Amino acid sequence: ITEFLASEMGFTVFAIEANMPEARRVNDYVLRGEGDSKEALAGLYFWTWNTDEVLEMIEWMRDYNESGSGTIEFWGFDLQYPTVAMDDLRDFVESAEPDYLAALSKELDTIREAHEAAVADRENSAGHYDRWRQAAASVLEHMEDNRDRYLGSSDGLSVDWAIQNARIIYQGADCRVDGGRSRDESMADNVSWILDHTPPGTKVVLWAHNGHVNRDPIYRPMGAVLDERYGEDMSVLGFAFHEGEYTAYGSEGLGTYGTAPSEPGSVEWVLEATGIPSFMLDLRSASDESLLSGWLTEKLDFRSIGAVAVEFAFWPTVVTDKFDVLVFFSESHPSRRVTDGP
């Protein structure tokens, strides 16, 4: 799908549910061949992406850019880790505002200590996350207040990236303090930042879990926030399968797990009954007034599995409220982890 959108439909940005500053290292490889693709991919921290399939896609992107056929960039829009954002921010301040470096370093040390303490002591993490957020808020406020000053000696994109790194640090703390509720809106904000810092009319492919990309009006995941901003300029593809295996964390650690096949009455069961092993179903023409498609507008069981192994993972869902298209596979197969990755 990504290859088709890039080579046939003029999409020039690929953005994935991975930390925004870290993804720049992958982009350095994709655009200019800088660095090592495996190291850059592992540097995203997400084992879900550290697979042969994603590595092969990154190598395709590099080949596509080198071929002269077009350009595709690699971005991230997630915010869960502060490390690279802090390093990049320190580098910018060291050059653009050395007088602030000592104060910044003190705040970053507080953030780093709070982050490490929260990881080491999860039962008492709330106080650590709050310290992280307070320090990050102070840094972000300073960077935003001094934007015009920075523009006097630095180019606009470098300044905006520095402020965005400060924002990523704050977002990472904020989503932990509020139990993760702000993460989807922050990811939507970061997608908007990408669009604001690419040429007008840029087309973007977004990769994330069904639970993030969908338009659910009640829980307001990232897709719902973006829908409010971009409306019909956005199409949402959800993925479904009847039976098979997948890679996840479970009772045996990180590995391959199976799950229950779809049962009568579920969306996947009806799609499996077509006898077509894989296809894409456009939901936008479904109507509750039609005997042929009205069932799609009803609340039916629909599978949702993330990074954790689940034997039975069906939830009542109105798929037409959440997705424009369903991509269906009769059988799923586990992703292949990069062999020499972490």
PDB file of C-alpha atoms in Angstrom, residues 41-240:
ATOM      1  CA  LEU A  41      15.458   1.067  12.937  1.00  0.00           C
ATOM      2  CA  ALA A  42      16.520  -0.431  16.273  1.00  0.00           C
ATOM      3  CA  GLY A  43      16.920   3.130  17.551  1.00  0.00           C
ATOM      4  CA  LEU A  44      13.151   3.613  17.350  1.00  0.00           C
ATOM      5  CA  TYR A  45      12.943   1.394  20.507  1.00  0.00           C
ATOM      6  CA  PHE A  46       9.731  -0.289  19.284  1.00  0.00           C
ATOM      7  CA  TRP A  47      10.202  -4.057  18.860  1.00  0.00           C
ATOM      8  CA  THR A  48       6.955  -3.975  16.872  1.00  0.00           C
ATOM      9  CA  TRP A  49       8.798  -2.118  14.089  1.00  0.00           C
ATOM     10  CA  ASN A  50      12.188  -3.813  14.457  1.00  0.00           C
ATOM     11  CA  THR A  51      11.239  -6.450  11.902  1.00  0.00           C
ATOM     12  CA  ASP A  52      12.469  -7.696   8.553  1.00  0.00           C
ATOM     13  CA  GLU A  53       9.288  -6.377   6.914  1.00  0.00           C
ATOM     14  CA  VAL A  54       9.828  -2.788   8.076  1.00  0.00           C
ATOM     15  CA  LEU A  55      13.554  -3.005   7.331  1.00  0.00           C
ATOM     16  CA  GLU A  56      12.749  -4.161   3.795  1.00  0.00           C
ATOM     17  CA  MET A  57      10.386  -1.202   3.409  1.00  0.00           C
ATOM     18  CA  ILE A  58      13.077   1.224   4.582  1.00  0.00           C
ATOM     19  CA  GLU A  59      15.500  -0.267   2.070  1.00  0.00           C
ATOM     20  CA  TRP A  60      12.841   0.093  -0.635  1.00  0.00           C
ATOM     21  CA  MET A  61      12.414   3.761   0.324  1.00  0.00           C
ATOM     22  CA  ARG A  62      16.162   4.314  -0.002  1.00  0.00           C
ATOM     23  CA  ASP A  63      16.225   2.600  -3.409  1.00  0.00           C
ATOM     24  CA  TYR A  64      13.173   4.577  -4.537  1.00  0.00           C
ATOM     25  CA  ASN A  65      14.808   7.875  -3.586  1.00  0.00           C
ATOM     26  CA  GLU A  66      18.048   6.910  -5.314  1.00  0.00           C
ATOM     27  CA  SER A  67      16.219   5.846  -8.485  1.00  0.00           C
ATOM     28  CA  GLY A  68      15.039   9.370  -9.261  1.00  0.00           C
ATOM     29  CA  SER A  69      11.440   8.162  -9.593  1.00  0.00           C
ATOM     30  CA  GLY A  70      10.316  10.335  -6.695  1.00  0.00           C
ATOM     31  CA  THR A  71      10.929  11.130  -3.033  1.00  0.00           C
ATOM     32  CA  ILE A  72       9.560   9.532   0.112  1.00  0.00           C
ATOM     33  CA  GLU A  73      10.520  10.703   3.610  1.00  0.00           C
ATOM     34  CA  PHE A  74      10.370   8.751   6.894  1.00  0.00           C
ATOM     35  CA  TRP A  75       8.882  10.489   9.947  1.00  0.00           C
ATOM     36  CA  GLY A  76       7.642   9.542  13.402  1.00  0.00           C
ATOM     37  CA  PHE A  77       4.890  11.213  15.387  1.00  0.00           C
ATOM     38  CA  ASP A  78       5.063   9.496  18.793  1.00  0.00           C
ATOM     39  CA  LEU A  79       6.411  11.032  22.007  1.00  0.00           C
ATOM     40  CA  GLN A  80       7.106   8.393  24.628  1.00  0.00           C
ATOM     41  CA  TYR A  81      10.866   8.745  25.050  1.00  0.00           C
ATOM     42  CA  PRO A  82      12.767  11.961  25.925  1.00  0.00           C
ATOM     43  CA  THR A  83      16.380  10.868  25.385  1.00  0.00           C
ATOM     44  CA  VAL A  84      17.147  11.924  21.804  1.00  0.00           C
ATOM     45  CA  ALA A  85      14.915  14.981  22.065  1.00  0.00           C
ATOM     46  CA  MET A  86      16.961  16.138  25.067  1.00  0.00           C
ATOM     47  CA  ASP A  87      20.271  15.529  23.285  1.00  0.00           C
ATOM     48  CA  ASP A  88      19.135  17.412  20.170  1.00  0.00           C
ATOM     49  CA  LEU A  89      17.729  20.269  22.234  1.00  0.00           C
ATOM     50  CA  ARG A  90      20.960  20.625  24.199  1.00  0.00           C
ATOM     51  CA  ASP A  91      22.968  20.743  20.965  1.00  0.00           C
ATOM     52  CA  PHE A  92      20.764  23.541  19.635  1.00  0.00           C
ATOM     53  CA  VAL A  93      20.920  25.638  22.810  1.00  0.00           C
ATOM     54  CA  GLU A  94      24.673  25.191  23.079  1.00  0.00           C
ATOM     55  CA  SER A  95      24.969  26.975  19.733  1.00  0.00           C
ATOM     56  CA  ALA A  96      21.990  29.349  19.754  1.00  0.00           C
ATOM     57  CA  GLU A  97      21.812  30.430  23.414  1.00  0.00           C
ATOM     58  CA  PRO A  98      24.844  29.341  25.443  1.00  0.00           C
ATOM     59  CA  ASP A  99      23.774  31.553  28.359  1.00  0.00           C
ATOM     60  CA  TYR A 100      20.777  29.254  28.876  1.00  0.00           C
ATOM     61  CA  LEU A 101      22.789  26.037  28.681  1.00  0.00           C
ATOM     62  CA  ALA A 102      23.453  25.728  32.435  1.00  0.00           C
ATOM     63  CA  ALA A 103      19.795  26.217  33.340  1.00  0.00           C
ATOM     64  CA  LEU A 104      18.695  23.860  30.585  1.00  0.00           C
ATOM     65  CA  SER A 105      21.147  21.196  31.709  1.00  0.00           C
ATOM     66  CA  LYS A 106      19.740  21.375  35.233  1.00  0.00           C
ATOM     67  CA  GLU A 107      16.193  20.874  33.966  1.00  0.00           C
ATOM     68  CA  LEU A 108      17.240  18.038  31.654  1.00  0.00           C
ATOM     69  CA  ASP A 109      19.067  16.302  34.505  1.00  0.00           C
ATOM     70  CA  THR A 110      15.851  16.484  36.537  1.00  0.00           C
ATOM     71  CA  ILE A 111      13.905  14.994  33.627  1.00  0.00           C
ATOM     72  CA  ARG A 112      16.412  12.207  33.070  1.00  0.00           C
ATOM     73  CA  GLU A 113      16.511  11.328  36.776  1.00  0.00           C
ATOM     74  CA  ALA A 114      12.709  11.388  37.015  1.00  0.00           C
ATOM     75  CA  HIS A 115      12.370   9.197  33.932  1.00  0.00           C
ATOM     76  CA  GLU A 116      14.847   6.633  35.235  1.00  0.00           C
ATOM     77  CA  ALA A 117      13.248   6.665  38.693  1.00  0.00           C
ATOM     78  CA  ALA A 118       9.778   6.123  37.240  1.00  0.00           C
ATOM     79  CA  VAL A 119      10.978   3.135  35.220  1.00  0.00           C
ATOM     80  CA  ALA A 120      12.747   1.644  38.240  1.00  0.00           C
ATOM     81  CA  ASP A 121       9.855   2.263  40.657  1.00  0.00           C
ATOM     82  CA  ARG A 122       6.638   1.838  38.675  1.00  0.00           C
ATOM     83  CA  GLU A 123       4.425   1.578  41.757  1.00  0.00           C
ATOM     84  CA  ASN A 124       5.414   5.107  42.818  1.00  0.00           C
ATOM     85  CA  SER A 125       5.916   6.603  39.371  1.00  0.00           C
ATOM     86  CA  ALA A 126       3.294   9.379  39.601  1.00  0.00           C
ATOM     87  CA  GLY A 127       5.500  11.756  41.558  1.00  0.00           C
ATOM     88  CA  HIS A 128       8.452  11.150  39.252  1.00  0.00           C
ATOM     89  CA  TYR A 129       6.353  11.842  36.163  1.00  0.00           C
ATOM     90  CA  ASP A 130       5.052  15.040  37.725  1.00  0.00           C
ATOM     91  CA  ARG A 131       8.621  16.261  38.327  1.00  0.00           C
ATOM     92  CA  TRP A 132       9.450  15.427  34.711  1.00  0.00           C
ATOM     93  CA  ARG A 133       6.422  17.362  33.465  1.00  0.00           C
ATOM     94  CA  GLN A 134       7.149  20.445  35.581  1.00  0.00           C
ATOM     95  CA  ALA A 135      10.749  20.637  34.366  1.00  0.00           C
ATOM     96  CA  ALA A 136       9.691  20.010  30.756  1.00  0.00           C
ATOM     97  CA  ALA A 137       7.007  22.714  30.951  1.00  0.00           C
ATOM     98  CA  SER A 138       9.625  25.231  32.073  1.00  0.00           C
ATOM     99  CA  VAL A 139      11.917  24.306  29.174  1.00  0.00           C
ATOM    100  CA  LEU A 140       9.121  24.428  26.595  1.00  0.00           C
ATOM    101  CA  GLU A 141       7.931  27.821  27.823  1.00  0.00           C
ATOM    102  CA  HIS A 142      11.456  29.229  27.549  1.00  0.00           C
ATOM    103  CA  MET A 143      11.960  27.881  24.047  1.00  0.00           C
ATOM    104  CA  GLU A 144       8.625  29.218  22.797  1.00  0.00           C
ATOM    105  CA  ASP A 145       9.197  32.629  24.384  1.00  0.00           C
ATOM    106  CA  ASN A 146      12.593  32.948  22.692  1.00  0.00           C
ATOM    107  CA  ARG A 147      11.651  31.800  19.191  1.00  0.00           C
ATOM    108  CA  ASP A 148      12.070  35.242  17.630  1.00  0.00           C
ATOM    109  CA  ARG A 149      15.453  35.614  19.272  1.00  0.00           C
ATOM    110  CA  TYR A 150      16.628  32.282  17.863  1.00  0.00           C
ATOM    111  CA  LEU A 151      15.501  33.251  14.377  1.00  0.00           C
ATOM    112  CA  GLY A 152      18.091  36.006  14.458  1.00  0.00           C
ATOM    113  CA  SER A 153      20.920  33.475  14.288  1.00  0.00           C
ATOM    114  CA  SER A 154      19.351  30.175  13.177  1.00  0.00           C
ATOM    115  CA  ASP A 155      17.175  29.072  10.269  1.00  0.00           C
ATOM    116  CA  GLY A 156      13.465  28.675  10.886  1.00  0.00           C
ATOM    117  CA  LEU A 157      13.329  24.896  10.552  1.00  0.00           C
ATOM    118  CA  SER A 158      16.157  24.370  13.042  1.00  0.00           C
ATOM    119  CA  VAL A 159      14.411  26.670  15.513  1.00  0.00           C
ATOM    120  CA  ASP A 160      11.087  24.926  15.080  1.00  0.00           C
ATOM    121  CA  TRP A 161      12.717  21.509  15.510  1.00  0.00           C
ATOM    122  CA  ALA A 162      14.340  22.676  18.746  1.00  0.00           C
ATOM    123  CA  ILE A 163      10.981  23.849  20.087  1.00  0.00           C
ATOM    124  CA  GLN A 164       9.343  20.634  18.887  1.00  0.00           C
ATOM    125  CA  ASN A 165      11.960  18.582  20.737  1.00  0.00           C
ATOM    126  CA  ALA A 166      11.083  20.522  23.891  1.00  0.00           C
ATOM    127  CA  ARG A 167       7.413  19.798  23.178  1.00  0.00           C
ATOM    128  CA  ILE A 168       8.103  16.068  22.716  1.00  0.00           C
ATOM    129  CA  ILE A 169       9.800  15.993  26.122  1.00  0.00           C
ATOM    130  CA  TYR A 170       6.757  17.636  27.687  1.00  0.00           C
ATOM    131  CA  GLN A 171       4.266  15.412  25.851  1.00  0.00           C
ATOM    132  CA  GLY A 172       6.025  12.289  27.089  1.00  0.00           C
ATOM    133  CA  ALA A 173       5.544  13.349  30.695  1.00  0.00           C
ATOM    134  CA  ASP A 174       2.044  14.701  30.170  1.00  0.00           C
ATOM    135  CA  CYS A 175       0.686  11.442  28.749  1.00  0.00           C
ATOM    136  CA  ARG A 176       2.057   9.522  31.715  1.00  0.00           C
ATOM    137  CA  VAL A 177       0.675  11.910  34.305  1.00  0.00           C
ATOM    138  CA  ASP A 178      -2.822  11.628  32.837  1.00  0.00           C
ATOM    139  CA  GLY A 179      -2.687   7.865  32.340  1.00  0.00           C
ATOM    140  CA  GLY A 180      -2.091   8.045  28.591  1.00  0.00           C
ATOM    141  CA  ARG A 181      -5.195  10.056  27.735  1.00  0.00           C
ATOM    142  CA  SER A 182      -3.284  12.896  26.072  1.00  0.00           C
ATOM    143  CA  ARG A 183      -1.078  10.669  23.922  1.00  0.00           C
ATOM    144  CA  ASP A 184      -3.435  10.437  20.943  1.00  0.00           C
ATOM    145  CA  GLU A 185      -4.082  14.169  20.824  1.00  0.00           C
ATOM    146  CA  SER A 186      -0.352  14.840  21.127  1.00  0.00           C
ATOM    147  CA  MET A 187       0.341  12.430  18.267  1.00  0.00           C
ATOM    148  CA  ALA A 188      -2.295  14.255  16.199  1.00  0.00           C
ATOM    149  CA  ASP A 189      -0.583  17.553  17.053  1.00  0.00           C
ATOM    150  CA  ASN A 190       2.720  16.093  15.850  1.00  0.00           C
ATOM    151  CA  VAL A 191       1.141  14.950  12.582  1.00  0.00           C
ATOM    152  CA  SER A 192      -0.152  18.495  12.107  1.00  0.00           C
ATOM    153  CA  TRP A 193       3.362  19.770  12.833  1.00  0.00           C
ATOM    154  CA  ILE A 194       4.682  17.542  10.053  1.00  0.00           C
ATOM    155  CA  LEU A 195       2.108  18.915   7.617  1.00  0.00           C
ATOM    156  CA  ASP A 196       2.894  22.476   8.696  1.00  0.00           C
ATOM    157  CA  HIS A 197       6.585  21.893   7.966  1.00  0.00           C
ATOM    158  CA  THR A 198       6.266  20.244   4.579  1.00  0.00           C
ATOM    159  CA  PRO A 199       5.159  21.850   1.302  1.00  0.00           C
ATOM    160  CA  PRO A 200       1.447  22.713   0.919  1.00  0.00           C
ATOM    161  CA  GLY A 201      -0.510  19.774  -0.452  1.00  0.00           C
ATOM    162  CA  THR A 202       1.893  17.168   0.909  1.00  0.00           C
ATOM    163  CA  LYS A 203       0.291  13.715   1.098  1.00  0.00           C
ATOM    164  CA  VAL A 204       1.143  11.627   4.150  1.00  0.00           C
ATOM    165  CA  VAL A 205       0.825   7.906   4.888  1.00  0.00           C
ATOM    166  CA  LEU A 206       0.275   7.321   8.625  1.00  0.00           C
ATOM    167  CA  TRP A 207       0.998   3.954  10.242  1.00  0.00           C
ATOM    168  CA  ALA A 208      -0.432   3.133  13.666  1.00  0.00           C
ATOM    169  CA  HIS A 209      -2.596   0.612  15.478  1.00  0.00           C
ATOM    170  CA  ASN A 210      -6.284   0.417  14.530  1.00  0.00           C
ATOM    171  CA  GLY A 211      -6.982   1.858  17.970  1.00  0.00           C
ATOM    172  CA  HIS A 212      -5.072   5.046  17.139  1.00  0.00           C
ATOM    173  CA  VAL A 213      -6.043   5.718  13.523  1.00  0.00           C
ATOM    174  CA  ASN A 214      -9.797   5.217  13.861  1.00  0.00           C
ATOM    175  CA  ARG A 215     -12.391   7.997  14.079  1.00  0.00           C
ATOM    176  CA  ASP A 216     -14.169   6.873  17.267  1.00  0.00           C
ATOM    177  CA  PRO A 217     -16.103   9.994  18.379  1.00  0.00           C
ATOM    178  CA  ILE A 218     -16.356   8.895  22.023  1.00  0.00           C
ATOM    179  CA  TYR A 219     -12.766   7.956  22.921  1.00  0.00           C
ATOM    180  CA  ARG A 220     -11.284  10.481  20.443  1.00  0.00           C
ATOM    181  CA  PRO A 221      -8.124   8.648  19.373  1.00  0.00           C
ATOM    182  CA  MET A 222      -5.621  10.286  17.043  1.00  0.00           C
ATOM    183  CA  GLY A 223      -7.784   9.560  14.003  1.00  0.00           C
ATOM    184  CA  ALA A 224     -10.790  11.348  15.497  1.00  0.00           C
ATOM    185  CA  VAL A 225      -8.702  14.431  16.292  1.00  0.00           C
ATOM    186  CA  LEU A 226      -7.259  14.471  12.776  1.00  0.00           C
ATOM    187  CA  ASP A 227     -10.746  13.963  11.340  1.00  0.00           C
ATOM    188  CA  GLU A 228     -11.883  17.146  13.068  1.00  0.00           C
ATOM    189  CA  ARG A 229      -8.983  19.014  11.439  1.00  0.00           C
ATOM    190  CA  TYR A 230      -8.827  17.480   7.973  1.00  0.00           C
ATOM    191  CA  GLY A 231     -12.216  15.844   7.376  1.00  0.00           C
ATOM    192  CA  GLU A 232     -12.560  14.319   3.919  1.00  0.00           C
ATOM    193  CA  ASP A 233      -8.891  14.966   3.166  1.00  0.00           C
ATOM    194  CA  MET A 234      -8.160  11.881   5.279  1.00  0.00           C
ATOM    195  CA  SER A 235      -8.996   8.231   4.614  1.00  0.00           C
ATOM    196  CA  VAL A 236      -8.710   5.640   7.401  1.00  0.00           C
ATOM    197  CA  LEU A 237      -7.775   2.022   6.676  1.00  0.00           C
ATOM    198  CA  GLY A 238      -8.381  -0.581   9.366  1.00  0.00           C
ATOM    199  CA  PHE A 239      -6.918  -4.082   9.317  1.00  0.00           C
ATOM    200  CA  ALA A 240      -8.696  -7.344  10.111  1.00  0.00           C
TER     201      ALA A 240
END
